[in-house]
XYZ file of C-alpha atoms in Angstrom:
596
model
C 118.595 -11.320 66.382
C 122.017 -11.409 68.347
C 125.121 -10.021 67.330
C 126.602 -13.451 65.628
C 123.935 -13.453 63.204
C 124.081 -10.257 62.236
C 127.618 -10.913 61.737
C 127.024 -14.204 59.638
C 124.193 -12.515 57.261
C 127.193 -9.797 56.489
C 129.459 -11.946 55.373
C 126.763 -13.608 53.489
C 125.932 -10.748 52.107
C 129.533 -9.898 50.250
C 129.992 -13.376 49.504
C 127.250 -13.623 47.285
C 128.115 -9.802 45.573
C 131.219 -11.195 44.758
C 129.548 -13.511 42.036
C 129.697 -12.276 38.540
C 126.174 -12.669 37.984
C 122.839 -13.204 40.030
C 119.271 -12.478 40.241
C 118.899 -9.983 42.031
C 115.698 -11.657 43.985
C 117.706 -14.633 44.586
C 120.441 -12.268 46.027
C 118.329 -10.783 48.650
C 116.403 -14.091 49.646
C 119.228 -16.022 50.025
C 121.538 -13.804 51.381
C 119.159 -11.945 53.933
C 116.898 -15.090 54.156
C 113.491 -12.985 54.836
C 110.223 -13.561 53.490
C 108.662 -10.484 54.225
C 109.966 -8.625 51.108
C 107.154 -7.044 49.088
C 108.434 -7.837 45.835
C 105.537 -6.485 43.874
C 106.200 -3.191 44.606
C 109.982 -3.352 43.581
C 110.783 -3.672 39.806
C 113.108 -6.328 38.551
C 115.612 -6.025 35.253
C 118.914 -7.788 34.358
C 121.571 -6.142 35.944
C 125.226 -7.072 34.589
C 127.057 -7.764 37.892
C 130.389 -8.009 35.657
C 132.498 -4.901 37.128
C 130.430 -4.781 39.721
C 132.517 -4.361 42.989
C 131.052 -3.231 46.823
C 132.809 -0.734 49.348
C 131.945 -2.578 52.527
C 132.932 1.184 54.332
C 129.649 2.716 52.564
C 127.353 0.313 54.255
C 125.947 2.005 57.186
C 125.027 -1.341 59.017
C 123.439 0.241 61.863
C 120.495 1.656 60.428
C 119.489 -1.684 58.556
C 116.405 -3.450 60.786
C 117.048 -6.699 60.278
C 114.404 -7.887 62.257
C 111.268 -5.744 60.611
C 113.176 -5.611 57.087
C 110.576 -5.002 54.548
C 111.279 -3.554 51.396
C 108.306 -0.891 50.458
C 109.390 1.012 46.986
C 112.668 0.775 45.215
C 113.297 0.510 41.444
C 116.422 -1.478 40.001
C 118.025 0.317 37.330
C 120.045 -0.613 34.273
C 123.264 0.565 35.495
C 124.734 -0.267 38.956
C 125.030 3.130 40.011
C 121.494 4.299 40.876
C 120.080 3.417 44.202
C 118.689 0.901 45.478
C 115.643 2.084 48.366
C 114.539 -0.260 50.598
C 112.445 0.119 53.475
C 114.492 1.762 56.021
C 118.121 0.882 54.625
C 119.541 3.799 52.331
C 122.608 1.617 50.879
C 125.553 3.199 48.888
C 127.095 0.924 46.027
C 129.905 1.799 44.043
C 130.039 0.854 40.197
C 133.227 -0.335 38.169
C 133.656 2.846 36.517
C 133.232 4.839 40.310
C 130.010 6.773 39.791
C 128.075 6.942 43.793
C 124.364 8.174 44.229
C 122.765 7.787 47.236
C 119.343 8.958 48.488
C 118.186 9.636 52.278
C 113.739 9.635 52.029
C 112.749 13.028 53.877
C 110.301 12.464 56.180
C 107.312 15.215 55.386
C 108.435 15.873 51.831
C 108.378 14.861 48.557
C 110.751 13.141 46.188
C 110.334 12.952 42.317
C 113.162 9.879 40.756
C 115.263 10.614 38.014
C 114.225 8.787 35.075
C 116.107 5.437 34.146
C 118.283 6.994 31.075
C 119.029 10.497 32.584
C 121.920 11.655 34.826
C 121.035 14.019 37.402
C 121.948 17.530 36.657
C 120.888 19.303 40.018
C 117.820 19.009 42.015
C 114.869 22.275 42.615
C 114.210 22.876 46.246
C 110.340 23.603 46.064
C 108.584 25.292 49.035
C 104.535 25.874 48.807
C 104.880 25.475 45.062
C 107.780 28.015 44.902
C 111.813 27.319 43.407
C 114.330 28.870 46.337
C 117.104 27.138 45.094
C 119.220 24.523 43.133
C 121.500 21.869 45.325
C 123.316 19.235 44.071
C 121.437 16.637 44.892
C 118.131 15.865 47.534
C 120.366 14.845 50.518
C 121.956 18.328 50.845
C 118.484 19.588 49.820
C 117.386 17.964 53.056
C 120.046 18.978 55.376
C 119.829 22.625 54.386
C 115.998 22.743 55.272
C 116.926 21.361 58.496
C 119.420 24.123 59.056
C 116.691 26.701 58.239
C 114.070 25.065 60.735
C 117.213 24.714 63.152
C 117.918 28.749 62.668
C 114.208 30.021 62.457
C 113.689 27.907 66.106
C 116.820 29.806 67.630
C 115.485 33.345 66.300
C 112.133 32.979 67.013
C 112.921 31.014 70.977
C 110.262 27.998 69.796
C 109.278 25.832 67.320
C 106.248 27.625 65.501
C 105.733 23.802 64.100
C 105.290 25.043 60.652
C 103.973 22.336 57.941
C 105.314 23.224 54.807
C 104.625 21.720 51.582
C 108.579 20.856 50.423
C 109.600 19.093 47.304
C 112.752 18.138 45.986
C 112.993 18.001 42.453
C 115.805 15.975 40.431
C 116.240 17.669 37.255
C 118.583 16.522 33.797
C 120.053 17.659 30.935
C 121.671 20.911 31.280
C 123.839 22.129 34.369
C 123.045 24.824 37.082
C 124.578 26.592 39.057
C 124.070 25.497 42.567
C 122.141 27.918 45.288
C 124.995 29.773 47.513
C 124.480 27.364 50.450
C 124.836 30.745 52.888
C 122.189 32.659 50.458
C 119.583 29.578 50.384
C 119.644 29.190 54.302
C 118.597 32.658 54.751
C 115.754 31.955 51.932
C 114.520 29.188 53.248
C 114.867 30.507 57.165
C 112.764 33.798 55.933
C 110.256 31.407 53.553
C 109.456 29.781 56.799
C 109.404 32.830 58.779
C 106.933 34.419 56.355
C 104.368 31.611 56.438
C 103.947 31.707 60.666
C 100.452 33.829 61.112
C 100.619 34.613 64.470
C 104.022 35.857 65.981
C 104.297 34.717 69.645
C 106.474 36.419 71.870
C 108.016 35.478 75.386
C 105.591 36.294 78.073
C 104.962 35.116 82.017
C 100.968 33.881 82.247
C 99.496 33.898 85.320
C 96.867 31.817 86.522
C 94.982 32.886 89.518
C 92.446 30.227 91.228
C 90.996 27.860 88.061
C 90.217 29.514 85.469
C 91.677 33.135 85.522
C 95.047 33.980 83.378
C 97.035 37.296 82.467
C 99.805 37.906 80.324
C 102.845 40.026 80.880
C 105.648 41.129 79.382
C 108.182 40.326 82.133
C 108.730 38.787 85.324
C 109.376 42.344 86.805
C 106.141 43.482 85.180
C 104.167 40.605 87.283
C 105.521 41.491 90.295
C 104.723 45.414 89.880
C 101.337 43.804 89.072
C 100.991 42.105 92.276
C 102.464 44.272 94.465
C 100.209 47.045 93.150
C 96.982 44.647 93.629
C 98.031 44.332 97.469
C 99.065 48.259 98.087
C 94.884 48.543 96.638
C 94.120 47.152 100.137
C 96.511 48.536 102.528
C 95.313 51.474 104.151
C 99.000 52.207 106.051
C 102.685 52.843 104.220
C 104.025 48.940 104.470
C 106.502 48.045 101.979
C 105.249 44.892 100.412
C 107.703 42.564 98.495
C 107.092 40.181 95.942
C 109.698 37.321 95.234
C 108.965 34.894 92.311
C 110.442 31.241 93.668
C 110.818 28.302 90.418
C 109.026 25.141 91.291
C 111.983 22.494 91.638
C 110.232 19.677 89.027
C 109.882 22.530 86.538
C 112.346 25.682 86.048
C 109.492 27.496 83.976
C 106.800 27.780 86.431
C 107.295 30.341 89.466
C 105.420 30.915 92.440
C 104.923 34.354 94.189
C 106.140 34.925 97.636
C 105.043 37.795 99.812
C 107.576 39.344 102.400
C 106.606 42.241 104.445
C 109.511 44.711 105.072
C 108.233 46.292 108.186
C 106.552 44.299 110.292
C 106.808 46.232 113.943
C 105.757 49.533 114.883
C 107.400 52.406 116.034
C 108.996 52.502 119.651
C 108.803 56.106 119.803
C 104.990 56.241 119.455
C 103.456 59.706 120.179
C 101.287 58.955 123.081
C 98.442 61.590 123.957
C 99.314 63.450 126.685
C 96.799 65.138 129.154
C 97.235 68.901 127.436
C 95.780 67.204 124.422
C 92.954 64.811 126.136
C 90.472 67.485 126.168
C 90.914 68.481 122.307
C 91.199 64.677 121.324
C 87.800 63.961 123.025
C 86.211 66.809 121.819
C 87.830 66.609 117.744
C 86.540 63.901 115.034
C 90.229 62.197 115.224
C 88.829 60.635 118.189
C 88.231 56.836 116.930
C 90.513 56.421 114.334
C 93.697 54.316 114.003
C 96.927 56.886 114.716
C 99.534 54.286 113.613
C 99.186 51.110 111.670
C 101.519 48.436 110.254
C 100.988 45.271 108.272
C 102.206 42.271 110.193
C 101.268 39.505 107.928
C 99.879 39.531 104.184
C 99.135 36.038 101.317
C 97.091 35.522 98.457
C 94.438 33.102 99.284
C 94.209 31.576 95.926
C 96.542 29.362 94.634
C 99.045 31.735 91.872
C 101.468 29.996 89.228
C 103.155 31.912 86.747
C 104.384 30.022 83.382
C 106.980 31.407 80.988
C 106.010 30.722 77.946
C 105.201 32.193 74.462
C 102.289 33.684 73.593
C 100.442 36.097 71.045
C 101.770 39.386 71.190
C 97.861 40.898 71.165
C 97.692 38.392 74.722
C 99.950 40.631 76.572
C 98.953 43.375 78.793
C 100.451 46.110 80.686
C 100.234 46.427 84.627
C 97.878 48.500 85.022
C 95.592 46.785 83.096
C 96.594 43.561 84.624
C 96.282 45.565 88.484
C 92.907 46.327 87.367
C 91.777 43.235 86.201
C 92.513 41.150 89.406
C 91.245 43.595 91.851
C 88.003 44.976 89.942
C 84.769 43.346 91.258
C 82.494 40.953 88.865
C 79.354 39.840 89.701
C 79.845 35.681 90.232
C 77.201 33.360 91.268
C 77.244 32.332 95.100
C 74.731 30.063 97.152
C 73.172 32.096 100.107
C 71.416 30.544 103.099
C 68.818 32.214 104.589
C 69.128 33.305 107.955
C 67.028 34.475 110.873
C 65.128 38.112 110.759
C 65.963 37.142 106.372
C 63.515 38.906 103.615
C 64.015 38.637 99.841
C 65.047 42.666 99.906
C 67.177 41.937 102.976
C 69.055 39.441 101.419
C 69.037 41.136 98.004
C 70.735 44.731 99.845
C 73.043 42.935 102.187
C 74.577 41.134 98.676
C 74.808 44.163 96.519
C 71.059 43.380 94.599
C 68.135 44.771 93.644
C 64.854 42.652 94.607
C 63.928 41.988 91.218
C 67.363 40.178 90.541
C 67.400 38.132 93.374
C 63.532 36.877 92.052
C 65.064 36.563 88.507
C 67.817 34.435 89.836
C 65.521 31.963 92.309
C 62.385 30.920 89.980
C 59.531 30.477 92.780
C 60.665 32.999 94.988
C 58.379 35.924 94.252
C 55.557 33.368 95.022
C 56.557 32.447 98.226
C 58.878 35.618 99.550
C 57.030 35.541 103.008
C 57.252 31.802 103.186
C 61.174 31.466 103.206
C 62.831 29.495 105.262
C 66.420 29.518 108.194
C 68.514 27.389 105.852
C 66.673 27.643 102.886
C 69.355 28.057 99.783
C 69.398 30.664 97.856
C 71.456 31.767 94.292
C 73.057 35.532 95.191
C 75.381 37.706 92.666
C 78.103 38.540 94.786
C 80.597 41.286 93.342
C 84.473 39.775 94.095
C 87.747 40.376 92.484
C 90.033 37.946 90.807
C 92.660 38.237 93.427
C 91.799 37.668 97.527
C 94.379 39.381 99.491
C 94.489 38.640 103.397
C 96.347 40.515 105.628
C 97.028 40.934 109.136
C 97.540 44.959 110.604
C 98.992 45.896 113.917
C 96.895 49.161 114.913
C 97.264 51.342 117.712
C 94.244 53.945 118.018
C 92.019 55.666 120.492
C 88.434 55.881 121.437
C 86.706 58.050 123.750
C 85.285 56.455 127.139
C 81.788 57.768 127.579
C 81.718 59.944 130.792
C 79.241 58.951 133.514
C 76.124 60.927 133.819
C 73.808 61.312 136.973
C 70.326 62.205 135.531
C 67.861 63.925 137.848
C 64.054 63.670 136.892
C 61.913 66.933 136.019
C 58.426 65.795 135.691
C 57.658 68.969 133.745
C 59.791 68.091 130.817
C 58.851 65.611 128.084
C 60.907 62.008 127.879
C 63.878 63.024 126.271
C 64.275 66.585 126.897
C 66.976 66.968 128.771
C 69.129 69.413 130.287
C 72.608 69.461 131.426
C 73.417 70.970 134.803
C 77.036 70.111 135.410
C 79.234 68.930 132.471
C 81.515 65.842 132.436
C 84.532 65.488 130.529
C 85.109 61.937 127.922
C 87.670 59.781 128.624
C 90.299 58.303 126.417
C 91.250 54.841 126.001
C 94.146 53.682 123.565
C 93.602 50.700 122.036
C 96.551 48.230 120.552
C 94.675 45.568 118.518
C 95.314 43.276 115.525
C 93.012 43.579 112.759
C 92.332 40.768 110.020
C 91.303 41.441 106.877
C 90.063 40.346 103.443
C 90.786 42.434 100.334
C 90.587 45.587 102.609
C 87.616 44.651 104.614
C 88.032 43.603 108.189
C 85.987 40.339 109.258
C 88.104 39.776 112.687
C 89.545 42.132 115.684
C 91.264 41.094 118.085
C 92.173 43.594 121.649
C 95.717 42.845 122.302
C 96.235 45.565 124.976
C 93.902 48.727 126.222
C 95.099 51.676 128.244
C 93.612 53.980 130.060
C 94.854 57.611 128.999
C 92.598 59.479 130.626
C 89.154 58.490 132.954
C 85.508 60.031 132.546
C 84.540 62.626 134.803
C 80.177 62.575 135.728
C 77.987 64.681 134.490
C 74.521 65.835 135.923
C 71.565 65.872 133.832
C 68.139 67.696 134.143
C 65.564 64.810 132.530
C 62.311 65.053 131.380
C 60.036 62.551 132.814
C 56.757 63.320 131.626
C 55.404 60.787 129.057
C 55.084 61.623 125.572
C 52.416 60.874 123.844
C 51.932 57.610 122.236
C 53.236 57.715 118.507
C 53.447 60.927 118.763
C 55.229 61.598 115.207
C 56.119 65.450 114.774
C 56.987 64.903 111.035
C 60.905 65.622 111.489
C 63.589 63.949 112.202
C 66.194 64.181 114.378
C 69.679 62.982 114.120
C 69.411 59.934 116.102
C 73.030 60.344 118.291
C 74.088 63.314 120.622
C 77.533 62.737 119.993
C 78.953 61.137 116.310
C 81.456 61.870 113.270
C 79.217 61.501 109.774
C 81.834 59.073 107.569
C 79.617 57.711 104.834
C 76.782 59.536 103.200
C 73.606 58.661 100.359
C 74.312 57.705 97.524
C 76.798 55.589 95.154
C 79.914 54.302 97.359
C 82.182 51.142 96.034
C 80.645 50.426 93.028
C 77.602 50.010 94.923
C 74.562 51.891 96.318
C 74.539 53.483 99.837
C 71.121 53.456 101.124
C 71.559 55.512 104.043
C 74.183 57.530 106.081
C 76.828 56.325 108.729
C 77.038 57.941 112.134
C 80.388 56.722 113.799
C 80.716 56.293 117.319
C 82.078 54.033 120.317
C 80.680 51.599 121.366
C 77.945 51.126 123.523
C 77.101 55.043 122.112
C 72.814 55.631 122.277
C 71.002 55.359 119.564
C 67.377 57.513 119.651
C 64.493 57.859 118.027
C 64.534 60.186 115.452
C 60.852 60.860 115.481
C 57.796 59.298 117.501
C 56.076 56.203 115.828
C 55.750 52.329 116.373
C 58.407 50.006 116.981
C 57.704 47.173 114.141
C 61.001 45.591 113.892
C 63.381 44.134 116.198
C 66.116 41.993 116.035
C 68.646 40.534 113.949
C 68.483 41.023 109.820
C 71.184 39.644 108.042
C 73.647 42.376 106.896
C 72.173 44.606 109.106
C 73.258 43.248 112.086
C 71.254 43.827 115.242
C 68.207 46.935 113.521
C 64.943 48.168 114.639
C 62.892 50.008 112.290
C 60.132 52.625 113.517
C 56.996 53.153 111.157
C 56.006 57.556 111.854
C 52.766 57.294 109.857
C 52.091 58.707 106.535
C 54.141 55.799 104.721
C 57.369 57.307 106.725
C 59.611 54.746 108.708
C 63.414 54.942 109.973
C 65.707 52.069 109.893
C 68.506 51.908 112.712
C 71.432 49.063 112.093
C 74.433 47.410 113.108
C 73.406 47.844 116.922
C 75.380 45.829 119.937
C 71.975 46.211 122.024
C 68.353 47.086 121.491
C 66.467 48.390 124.013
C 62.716 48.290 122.584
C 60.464 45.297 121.221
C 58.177 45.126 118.030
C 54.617 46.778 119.243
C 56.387 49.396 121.369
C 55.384 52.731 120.859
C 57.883 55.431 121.454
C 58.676 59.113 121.792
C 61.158 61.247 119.599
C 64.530 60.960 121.208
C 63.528 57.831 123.401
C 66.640 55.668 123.791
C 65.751 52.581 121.609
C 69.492 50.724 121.172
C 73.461 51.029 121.220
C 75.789 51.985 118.743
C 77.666 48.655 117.619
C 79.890 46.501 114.869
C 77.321 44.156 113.967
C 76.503 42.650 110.737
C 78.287 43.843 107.624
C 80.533 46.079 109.428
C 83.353 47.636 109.221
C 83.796 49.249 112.870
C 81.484 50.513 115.633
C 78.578 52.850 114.130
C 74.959 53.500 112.856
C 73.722 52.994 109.507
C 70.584 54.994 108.955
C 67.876 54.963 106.942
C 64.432 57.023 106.221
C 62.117 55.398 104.035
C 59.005 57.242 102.131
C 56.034 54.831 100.947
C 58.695 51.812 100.722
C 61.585 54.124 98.947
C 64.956 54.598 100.123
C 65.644 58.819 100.422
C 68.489 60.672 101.419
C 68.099 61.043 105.550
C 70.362 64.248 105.174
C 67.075 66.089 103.423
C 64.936 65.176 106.750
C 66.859 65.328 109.077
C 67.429 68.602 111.470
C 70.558 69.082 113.180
């Protein structure tokens, strides 16, 4: 309907008030000229029209639908002063004698009419079956439960979306005295407060990956968090920071942003000097990194932080949340199975027993020497919430094996020997960049090496009479000349250490620790490059993480024979040994057999 109708059904519309006396269906059908009236709902009496007059000012034509006018409830009183309800029109008319009533429906509530003979005294404001107050009439009843809602929403920071039961009640007869409008507000603000269960409060959520989410208290809090869960895995004195940056679309979500504050290492380094190359060589600090910084450092999974309210019982405190991201739980991974792979080998290398990885894999107990390069396995692998990469910037030394002449004595056994003239190590520095993933390196790469000091030769008296073939003496001895013990027996990250760690560089020889049969050779998983010796009497010794083996499965050798090299193979965390001594299948502390 354009404007000019609208215009013409107005004037209509007072014309036909004007007359003295109508039916009021008539009235509406011919002045509105709509069909869609539901008269059977509305209920018709005589109405004198004599002093009736019509403030067009108290029409509030903008809220009449002319198009989708349909009257729904509405009862026509004796008197001209009660009010006329029809569908979504809330009309005021004035009588002759200047009485006005009007009433505004309340969406969500409920509204009890005055009987036809009685004036309206005041009207109850009911909430869940309880009187707060008396108003004048429903209208301000209305707009002061609004106010409340309005009020509670500012103190509380969000709209709890309460659903109250709220009547208004029209009441006759005898006066009251109205509700203090200040005093009701605060009644009906703390009415509604009362009936919330669960209190949120304003929080920052993060959610790491998919499915992960923590609660803080502050944005401060999260990044204490974070920066805490990044210090777990840097081994140097880097000052991480963490900035939160708002998305652009939406000002309540945030995204962290790492910044390293030093990235570059000292000019002034403390190089060794050659008064101190002689103790370095000699001391266990030979090896390790002297001076470290972290160049580059993210958070592999994708991290957005919400502000937002939650339950106060959600929140946590930092170093809760710290210890939630970075503690390992056991999540199921597909593993495929690799050359040199057995069920216990793949079982140890993920953190397993055997009997889990059988529990896990129906079939595989069955067929455990059948598996197959490729085949797909399920694995428990213990990870963190949180994947922290970084990038480190070492500088640190090893020692450069001195060259030795040997010089055969056929009246000594293989692997007796003596030294005639000593040699002195050398010392190389190395300046490298290390990669890593929560703390555990998976790349190196040699940016610069230098030469500190060189290897002098030393002469060696060697046995080289053949010992005798398997010739096990029943103990065991510690399978390097030269090494730094850095990892015993026993529980070590949350894990089980089967064996003991013998550092040393690179290319270092690894010997027999007793006589016995070579019966494994080769790659095995975690391991790396191992060979495993069975001594007899259920006794064998395990040898991994080797850059080069020198023997073959079948071989028989002597105690002390030179069977591989010391190397970073497998899971590894630098160059060294892990070994193992195994009684009747059992894993056993090597430092009880071992003599040194």
């Amino acid at each position: 309907m354009d404007k000019s109708e609208s215009n013409s059904l107005k004037k209509k519309f007072f014309m036909h008030l004007k007359m003295k006396t109508m039916d009021i269906k008539k009235l509406i059908l011919k002045t509105l000229e709509l069909k869609t009236i539901n008269f059977k709902t509305i209920k018709f009496k005589n109405i004198n029209m004599k002093s009736f007059k019509l403030n067009k000012k108290m029409i509030n034509w903008k809220r009449i639908d002319w198009k989708n006018f349909k009257a729904t409830v509405g009862t026509i009183m004796k008197e001209p002063k009660r009010v006329i309800a029809i569908g979504f029109v809330s009309v005021m008319l004035i009588s002759g004698i200047g009485i006005t009533q009007s009433l505004v429906i309340s969406m969500g509530s409920d509204v009890t009419m005055a009987s036809d003979d009685e004036e309206v005294s005041y009207v109850e404001v009911m909430m869940n079956n309880q009187v707060l107050g008396y108003v004048p009439s429903v209208s301000v009843g209305q707009n002061m439960v609004e106010a409340a809602r309005v009020n509670l929403i500012e103190r509380m920071g969000y709209d709890p979306e309460l659903t109250q039961d709220i009547k208004y009640i029209p009441q006759h007869g005898e006066k009251m005295i109205f509700t203090d409008e200040k005093e009701l507000l605060e009644i009906l603000e703390n009415t509604m407060y009362a009936a919330i269960e669960d209190i949120k409060v304003k929080g920052f959520v993060m959610k790491i990956g998919d499915d992960f989410t923590v609660a803080l208290e502050s944005e401060e809090a999260l990044k204490a968090v974070l920066e805490g869960a990044q210090k777990v895995y840097l081994e140097d004195e880097s000052t991480v920071s963490v900035e939160m940056k708002k998305d652009p679309h939406n000002t309540l979500v945030m995204k962290p942003e790492i910044k390293v504050l030093q990235k570059e290492l000292t000019v002034d380094r403390n190089f060794l000097t050659s008064a101190t190359l002689s103790a370095t060589a000699e001391s266990e600090e030979s090896g390790k990194v002297f001076e470290s910084v972290v160049k580059e450092i993210s958070l592999e999974q994708q991290i957005v932080v919400i502000e937002a309210f939650v339950n106060a019982d959600e929140i946590v405190d930092v170093e809760t949340a710290t210890s939630m991201i970075t503690k390992e739980n056991e999540k199921v991974k597909t593993y495929t199975v690799q050359t040199g792979d057995s069920p216990s080998v793949i079982a140890l290398s993920n953190g397993m027993t055997t009997r889990e990885l059988y529990d896990l894999n129906a079939g595989l107990e069955e067929r455990a020497s059948k598996i197959q390069i490729g085949e797909e396995l399920i694995v428990m692998v213990p990870e963190p919430e949180l994947f922290v990469s970084s990038v480190e910037e070492v500088v640190y030394t090893e020692i450069i094996d001195k060259h030795k002449v040997y010089v055969d004595n056929p009246n000594a056994y293989i692997g007796t020997d003596e030294v005639l003239e000593p040699g002195v190590e050398g010392v190389l520095e190395v300046h490298a960049l290390i990669k890593k993933l929560n703390g555990k390196e998976f790349d190196r790469v040699i940016l610069e090496e230098t030469v500190i000091s060189e290897p002098t030769t030393e002469k060696i008296l060697r046995g080289s009479k053949a010992l005798p073939i398997t010739n096990a003496t029943g103990t065991f001895q510690v399978p390097m000349i030269k090494y730094r013990l850095t990892s015993k027996f026993g529980p070590r990250w949350g894990r089980m250490h089967t064996g003991i760690d013998l550092a040393g560089p690179r290319g270092t020889e690894i010997k027999a620790a007793d006589g016995g049969r070579v019966i494994a050779a080769g790659w095995d998983g975690g391991y790396g490059y191992r060979v495993v010796i069975d001594h007899g009497n259920g006794m064998t010794s395990l040898y991994a993480h080797a850059s080069a083996i020198y023997v073959k499965v079948g071989q028989d050798v002597g105690k002390y024979e030179r069977i591989a090299a010391v190397g970073n193979t497998g899971n590894s965390t630098g160059p060294h040994l892990h070994f193992e001594i195994h009684v009747n299948g059992v894993r056993k502390d090597p430092m009880k057999y071992l003599k040194f």
